[in-house]
Coordinates of C-alpha atoms and ligand atoms in Angstrom, one line a residue:
M1 CA -8.6 -75.0 7.1
D2 CA -6.6 -74.8 10.3
Q3 CA -4.0 -72.6 8.8
I4 CA -6.6 -69.8 8.2
D5 CA -7.7 -69.9 11.9
T6 CA -4.1 -69.9 13.1
L7 CA -3.4 -66.8 10.9
R8 CA -6.6 -65.1 12.1
G9 CA -5.7 -65.7 15.8
K10 CA -2.1 -64.5 15.2
Y11 CA -2.9 -61.3 13.4
I12 CA -5.9 -60.2 15.4
E13 CA -3.8 -60.6 18.5
A14 CA -1.0 -58.7 17.0
V15 CA -3.3 -55.9 16.0
T16 CA -4.7 -55.7 19.5
A17 CA -1.2 -55.6 20.9
A18 CA 0.1 -52.9 18.6
A19 CA 0.8 -49.9 20.9
D20 CA 1.2 -47.2 18.3
E21 CA 0.8 -46.5 14.6
A22 CA 4.3 -47.7 13.7
A23 CA 3.7 -51.1 15.3
L24 CA 0.3 -51.3 13.6
E25 CA 1.9 -50.6 10.2
S26 CA 4.4 -53.5 10.7
V27 CA 1.5 -55.8 11.5
R28 CA -0.2 -54.7 8.3
L29 CA 2.9 -55.3 6.2
A30 CA 3.5 -58.7 7.7
A31 CA 0.0 -59.8 7.0
L32 CA -1.3 -57.9 3.9
G33 CA 1.8 -56.3 2.5
K34 CA 3.1 -57.5 -0.9
K35 CA 5.5 -59.9 0.8
G36 CA 3.1 -60.6 3.7
E37 CA 2.0 -64.0 4.8
I38 CA -1.6 -63.7 3.4
S39 CA -0.4 -62.4 0.1
A40 CA 2.0 -65.4 -0.1
L41 CA -0.9 -67.8 0.5
M42 CA -2.9 -66.0 -2.2
A43 CA -0.1 -66.7 -4.6
T44 CA -0.3 -70.5 -4.0
L45 CA -4.0 -70.6 -5.1
G46 CA -2.9 -70.8 -8.7
K47 CA -1.5 -74.3 -8.2
M48 CA -4.7 -75.7 -6.6
E49 CA -7.5 -77.7 -8.2
P50 CA -10.4 -75.4 -9.3
E51 CA -12.8 -76.6 -6.5
A52 CA -10.2 -76.3 -3.7
R53 CA -9.0 -72.9 -5.1
K54 CA -12.5 -71.5 -5.0
A55 CA -13.0 -72.5 -1.3
A56 CA -9.6 -71.4 -0.2
G57 CA -9.8 -68.1 -2.2
A58 CA -13.1 -67.2 -0.5
Q59 CA -11.8 -68.0 2.9
L60 CA -8.6 -66.0 2.4
N61 CA -10.6 -63.0 1.2
V62 CA -12.8 -63.1 4.3
L63 CA -9.6 -63.3 6.4
K64 CA -8.1 -60.4 4.6
D65 CA -11.2 -58.3 5.2
E66 CA -11.3 -59.2 8.8
I67 CA -7.7 -58.2 9.4
D68 CA -8.1 -55.1 7.4
A69 CA -11.2 -54.1 9.5
A70 CA -9.3 -54.9 12.8
L71 CA -6.4 -52.7 11.6
R72 CA -8.7 -49.8 10.9
A73 CA -10.6 -50.1 14.2
R74 CA -7.3 -50.2 16.1
K75 CA -6.0 -47.2 14.2
T76 CA -9.0 -45.1 15.2
A77 CA -8.8 -46.3 18.8
L78 CA -5.1 -45.3 18.9
A79 CA -5.9 -41.8 17.5
D80 CA -8.8 -41.4 19.9
A81 CA -6.5 -42.4 22.8
A82 CA -3.8 -40.0 21.6
L83 CA -6.3 -37.1 21.4
D84 CA -7.7 -37.9 24.9
E85 CA -4.1 -37.9 26.2
R86 CA -3.5 -34.5 24.6
L87 CA -6.7 -33.1 26.0
R88 CA -5.7 -34.3 29.4
A89 CA -2.2 -32.8 29.2
E90 CA -2.8 -29.6 27.3
W91 CA -5.6 -27.9 29.1
L92 CA -6.1 -24.3 29.9
D93 CA -8.5 -22.7 32.3
V94 CA -10.0 -19.9 30.2
T95 CA -12.0 -18.7 33.2
L96 CA -8.8 -17.6 35.0
P97 CA -8.4 -13.8 35.0
G98 CA -5.6 -12.3 32.9
R99 CA -2.3 -11.5 34.6
P100 CA -2.3 -7.6 34.5
R101 CA 1.4 -7.4 33.9
R102 CA 1.2 -9.6 30.8
E103 CA -2.0 -8.2 29.4
G104 CA -1.4 -6.5 26.0
T105 CA -3.0 -3.3 24.9
I106 CA -4.6 -2.0 21.7
H107 CA -2.3 0.5 20.0
P108 CA -3.8 4.0 19.7
V109 CA -3.7 3.7 15.9
S110 CA -5.7 0.5 15.9
Q111 CA -8.1 2.0 18.5
V112 CA -8.7 5.1 16.4
T113 CA -9.0 3.1 13.2
D114 CA -11.7 1.1 14.9
E115 CA -13.4 4.2 16.2
V116 CA -13.4 5.9 12.8
T117 CA -14.6 2.7 11.1
A118 CA -17.5 2.4 13.7
I119 CA -18.6 6.0 13.1
F120 CA -18.6 5.8 9.3
A121 CA -20.2 2.3 9.3
D122 CA -23.0 4.0 11.3
M123 CA -23.4 6.4 8.4
G124 CA -23.5 3.6 5.8
F125 CA -19.8 3.6 4.7
A126 CA -18.2 0.2 3.9
V127 CA -14.5 -0.4 4.3
A128 CA -12.3 -0.7 1.2
E129 CA -8.7 -1.8 0.9
G130 CA -5.8 -1.5 -1.5
P131 CA -2.1 -2.5 -1.6
Q132 CA 0.6 -0.5 0.1
I133 CA 2.9 -1.1 -2.8
E134 CA 1.0 0.6 -5.6
S135 CA 1.5 1.2 -9.3
D136 CA 2.3 4.8 -10.2
W137 CA -0.9 4.7 -12.3
F138 CA -3.2 4.2 -9.3
N139 CA -1.1 6.5 -7.0
F140 CA -0.8 9.3 -9.5
D141 CA -2.1 9.2 -13.1
A142 CA -5.6 7.9 -12.3
L143 CA -5.8 10.7 -9.7
N144 CA -5.2 13.3 -12.3
I145 CA -1.5 13.7 -11.3
P146 CA 0.4 13.5 -14.6
P147 CA 4.1 12.6 -14.8
E148 CA 5.4 16.1 -14.9
H149 CA 3.1 17.4 -12.1
P150 CA 4.9 18.9 -9.1
A151 CA 2.8 16.9 -6.7
R152 CA 4.9 13.9 -7.6
Q153 CA 7.9 15.5 -6.0
E154 CA 5.9 17.2 -3.3
H155 CA 4.9 13.8 -2.1
D156 CA 8.5 12.8 -1.5
T157 CA 7.7 9.4 -2.9
F158 CA 9.5 6.1 -2.1
F159 CA 10.0 4.4 -5.5
M160 CA 10.5 0.6 -5.6
A161 CA 13.5 -0.6 -7.6
R162 CA 12.8 -2.5 -10.9
A163 CA 15.0 -5.3 -12.2
E164 CA 17.9 -4.1 -14.3
G165 CA 16.8 -3.5 -17.9
D166 CA 13.1 -3.3 -16.9
D167 CA 12.1 0.2 -18.2
R168 CA 8.6 0.2 -16.9
P169 CA 7.8 3.0 -14.4
P170 CA 8.6 1.8 -10.9
H171 CA 6.0 0.9 -8.3
V172 CA 5.7 3.2 -5.3
L173 CA 4.9 2.9 -1.7
R174 CA 1.5 4.6 -1.8
T175 CA 1.8 8.3 -0.7
H176 CA -1.8 8.5 0.3
T177 CA -5.0 6.3 0.5
S178 CA -6.5 8.1 -2.5
P179 CA -5.6 5.2 -4.9
V180 CA -8.2 3.1 -3.0
Q181 CA -10.8 5.6 -4.4
I182 CA -9.9 4.3 -7.9
R183 CA -9.8 0.7 -6.9
A184 CA -13.1 0.8 -5.1
M185 CA -14.9 2.6 -7.9
A186 CA -13.4 0.3 -10.6
D187 CA -14.5 -2.7 -8.5
R188 CA -18.0 -1.7 -7.3
G189 CA -19.0 1.2 -9.6
A190 CA -21.4 3.9 -8.5
P191 CA -23.3 4.7 -6.3
I192 CA -20.6 4.0 -3.6
R193 CA -19.9 4.9 0.0
V194 CA -16.5 3.7 1.4
I195 CA -13.8 4.6 3.7
A196 CA -10.2 3.2 3.3
P197 CA -8.0 3.3 6.3
G198 CA -4.4 2.2 6.0
R199 CA -0.7 2.9 5.9
V200 CA 0.9 5.5 3.6
Y201 CA 4.6 6.5 3.1
R202 CA 6.4 9.7 2.6
M203 CA 10.1 10.7 3.0
D204 CA 9.7 12.9 6.1
M205 CA 10.8 12.7 9.7
D206 CA 10.3 15.1 12.6
Q207 CA 8.1 15.5 15.7
T208 CA 4.9 15.4 13.6
H209 CA 6.1 13.4 10.6
T210 CA 7.2 9.8 10.2
P211 CA 8.1 8.0 6.9
M212 CA 5.1 5.7 7.5
F213 CA 1.9 7.0 8.8
H214 CA -1.9 6.3 8.6
Q215 CA -4.7 7.9 6.6
V216 CA -8.3 7.2 6.2
E217 CA -9.8 8.0 2.8
G218 CA -13.6 8.8 2.5
L219 CA -15.5 8.5 -0.8
A220 CA -19.2 9.0 -1.5
I221 CA -20.5 9.0 -5.0
D222 CA -24.1 9.2 -6.1
R223 CA -26.3 11.2 -8.5
D224 CA -26.6 14.4 -6.5
I225 CA -24.0 14.5 -3.7
S226 CA -22.7 18.0 -2.9
M227 CA -20.2 19.9 -0.7
A228 CA -23.1 20.3 1.7
N229 CA -23.2 16.5 2.3
L230 CA -19.5 16.5 2.8
K231 CA -19.8 19.3 5.4
W232 CA -22.5 17.4 7.3
V233 CA -20.7 14.1 7.2
L234 CA -17.5 15.6 8.5
E235 CA -19.2 17.6 11.3
E236 CA -21.1 14.6 12.3
F237 CA -17.9 12.6 12.3
C238 CA -16.0 15.1 14.4
R239 CA -18.8 15.5 17.0
T240 CA -18.9 11.7 17.5
Y241 CA -15.2 11.1 17.3
F242 CA -14.1 13.9 19.7
E243 CA -17.1 13.1 21.9
V244 CA -18.1 16.8 22.3
A245 CA -21.6 18.3 21.9
E246 CA -20.6 21.0 19.4
V247 CA -17.7 21.3 16.9
E248 CA -17.0 24.0 14.4
L249 CA -15.3 23.3 11.1
R250 CA -13.7 25.8 8.8
F251 CA -13.4 25.0 5.1
R252 CA -10.4 26.7 3.4
A253 CA -10.1 26.8 -0.4
S254 CA -7.2 24.6 -1.4
H255 CA -5.9 22.6 -4.3
F256 CA -5.7 18.9 -5.0
P257 CA -5.4 17.5 -8.5
F258 CA -8.0 14.9 -7.8
T259 CA -10.8 17.2 -6.4
E260 CA -12.5 20.3 -7.8
P261 CA -13.3 22.4 -5.8
S262 CA -10.9 21.4 -3.0
A263 CA -10.9 22.4 0.6
E264 CA -8.7 21.9 3.6
V265 CA -10.7 21.5 6.8
D266 CA -9.8 23.0 10.2
I267 CA -11.4 22.3 13.5
R268 CA -12.0 25.0 16.2
C269 CA -9.9 24.4 19.3
S270 CA -8.1 26.1 22.2
W271 CA -4.7 25.6 23.7
E272 CA -5.4 27.1 27.1
G273 CA -2.7 26.1 29.6
G274 CA -1.0 23.9 27.1
Q275 CA -4.1 21.7 27.1
L276 CA -5.8 21.1 23.7
K277 CA -9.6 21.5 23.8
I278 CA -11.6 20.6 20.7
G279 CA -14.8 22.5 19.9
Q280 CA -14.1 25.9 21.5
G281 CA -11.5 28.6 21.6
D282 CA -9.7 30.9 19.2
S283 CA -7.4 28.5 17.4
W284 CA -7.8 26.3 14.3
M285 CA -6.2 22.9 13.7
E286 CA -6.0 21.4 10.2
I287 CA -7.3 17.9 10.2
L288 CA -8.0 16.9 6.6
G289 CA -8.0 17.5 2.9
S290 CA -11.2 17.1 0.8
G291 CA -13.3 18.2 -2.2
M292 CA -15.6 17.1 -5.0
V293 CA -14.1 14.2 -6.9
H294 CA -12.6 15.5 -10.2
P295 CA -14.5 14.3 -13.3
K296 CA -11.2 12.9 -14.7
V297 CA -10.8 10.7 -11.6
L298 CA -14.3 9.3 -12.1
S299 CA -13.6 8.6 -15.7
A300 CA -10.2 6.9 -14.9
A301 CA -12.2 4.6 -12.5
G302 CA -14.8 3.8 -15.2
V303 CA -17.6 5.9 -13.6
D304 CA -19.5 8.3 -15.9
P305 CA -19.0 11.9 -14.7
D306 CA -22.1 13.0 -16.5
Q307 CA -24.2 10.8 -14.3
W308 CA -22.3 10.6 -11.0
Q309 CA -20.7 13.0 -8.6
G310 CA -19.5 13.1 -5.0
F311 CA -17.0 14.0 -2.4
A312 CA -13.7 12.6 -1.1
F313 CA -11.6 13.3 1.8
G314 CA -8.3 12.2 3.4
M315 CA -7.6 12.4 7.1
G316 CA -4.5 11.6 9.1
I317 CA -5.4 8.8 11.6
D318 CA -2.2 9.3 13.7
R319 CA -2.9 13.0 13.8
I320 CA -6.5 12.8 15.1
A321 CA -5.3 10.1 17.6
M322 CA -2.7 12.7 18.9
L323 CA -5.4 15.3 19.1
K324 CA -8.0 13.2 20.9
Y325 CA -5.7 11.4 23.3
G326 CA -3.2 14.2 23.9
I327 CA -0.2 12.3 22.6
P328 CA 2.6 14.9 21.9
D329 CA 5.2 13.1 19.7
L330 CA 4.2 11.1 16.6
R331 CA 7.6 9.2 16.5
A332 CA 6.8 7.4 19.7
F333 CA 3.8 5.7 17.9
F334 CA 6.2 3.5 16.1
E335 CA 9.0 2.8 18.6
S336 CA 7.4 -0.2 20.3
D337 CA 8.4 1.1 23.7
L338 CA 6.4 -1.1 26.1
R339 CA 6.0 1.7 28.7
W340 CA 4.5 4.0 26.1
L341 CA 2.2 1.2 24.8
R342 CA 1.0 0.5 28.4
H343 CA 0.4 4.1 29.0
Y344 CA -1.4 5.1 25.8
G345 CA -2.8 1.6 24.9
F346 CA -6.5 0.6 25.2
S347 CA -8.1 -2.4 26.8
A348 CA -8.2 -5.3 24.4
L349 CA -11.8 -6.2 25.4
D350 CA -13.5 -2.9 24.7
L351 CA -14.9 -2.7 21.2
P352 CA -15.6 0.8 20.1
T353 CA -19.2 1.3 18.9
V354 CA -21.3 4.5 18.3
F355 CA -24.1 3.3 20.6
G356 CA -21.9 1.7 23.4
G357 CA -19.2 4.4 23.5
L358 CA -16.1 4.8 21.5
S359 CA -13.4 4.9 24.2
R360 CA -13.2 4.3 27.9
Ligands
LIG1 N1 -4.8 12.6 -0.7 C1 -4.7 13.8 0.0 C2 -3.4 13.9 0.8 O1 -2.8 12.9 1.1 C3 -5.9 14.1 0.8 C4 -7.2 14.2 0.1 C5 -7.9 13.0 -0.1 C6 -7.6 15.4 -0.4 C7 -9.2 13.1 -0.8 C8 -8.8 15.5 -1.1 C9 -9.6 14.4 -1.3 O2 -3.0 14.9 1.3

């Protein structure tokens, strides 16, 4: 069958000559497509004598497979060539040093979050997360803050709008990281040791308050955890974080609906010559709120308060960043002023660790 050989020659040549995928596709259509030449020949088989049909059919099938294989091989070759071309054109010398003027920096909030995470990880705390748009149940009710409780106003909460006619209580922008206590305990049960850093929101704005700021929540629940453990953990944290040999903490009785007893914690410091020094001096600076988790909070999270107990604390990340790095105005944290970011930012390549050093 000369015709078969002619077709083979014609299409194999066309496949080889196809310079791109589109050209290849038109070759495929011309040969193997529904209206293609080979399909047309296949259609004539029906009119042949049985013997001739068998022979011709077999030859046509072989030809079809050959062309198909050639098409595939060419397609792969074209793709390889295209990739080679891209690799040639789009290269980047990763061994070149960065250009200092363009080098970004790590924001103090990110840096301090990494430092805090490293320190607590070293003490066996995992990181937990929760949403910033939170239901009022997680933000308030589960934390023993009932609807009529004054803390709901105290918090200056941002409420999310509901669709018209939807009477369910509105979601809120979480006013603290404490709802993550509930989520973490409901998810993992007890015993549990977590911290939860993240953004929180309150309607407030002056030199030390912004409507969005950052907290880190701490939670440790086990069979016999006490205030003594809380005190040790916080002292250990402060010594490591502020990179001083000795710190002194003062626990002041306080009130939070979700802890009993509750304490606010101050750190000893001095303001000599307008310079803040942590660890010595006659002044005290409040750094966090804490206490023993209220039994009602444990119950709300599905943890049996007759078997489990523990402490929780909430600390302002921006605040301890200001204290450690001498940054005077909180509002500047969130203005994205490049000069500020270059001045207070940290090298992107230094990862804070407890053993290797937190900050350089
Ligand atoms: N959620 C409290 C606040 O935002 C802080 C806190 C957390 C207090 C955990 C006690 C225990 O002020």
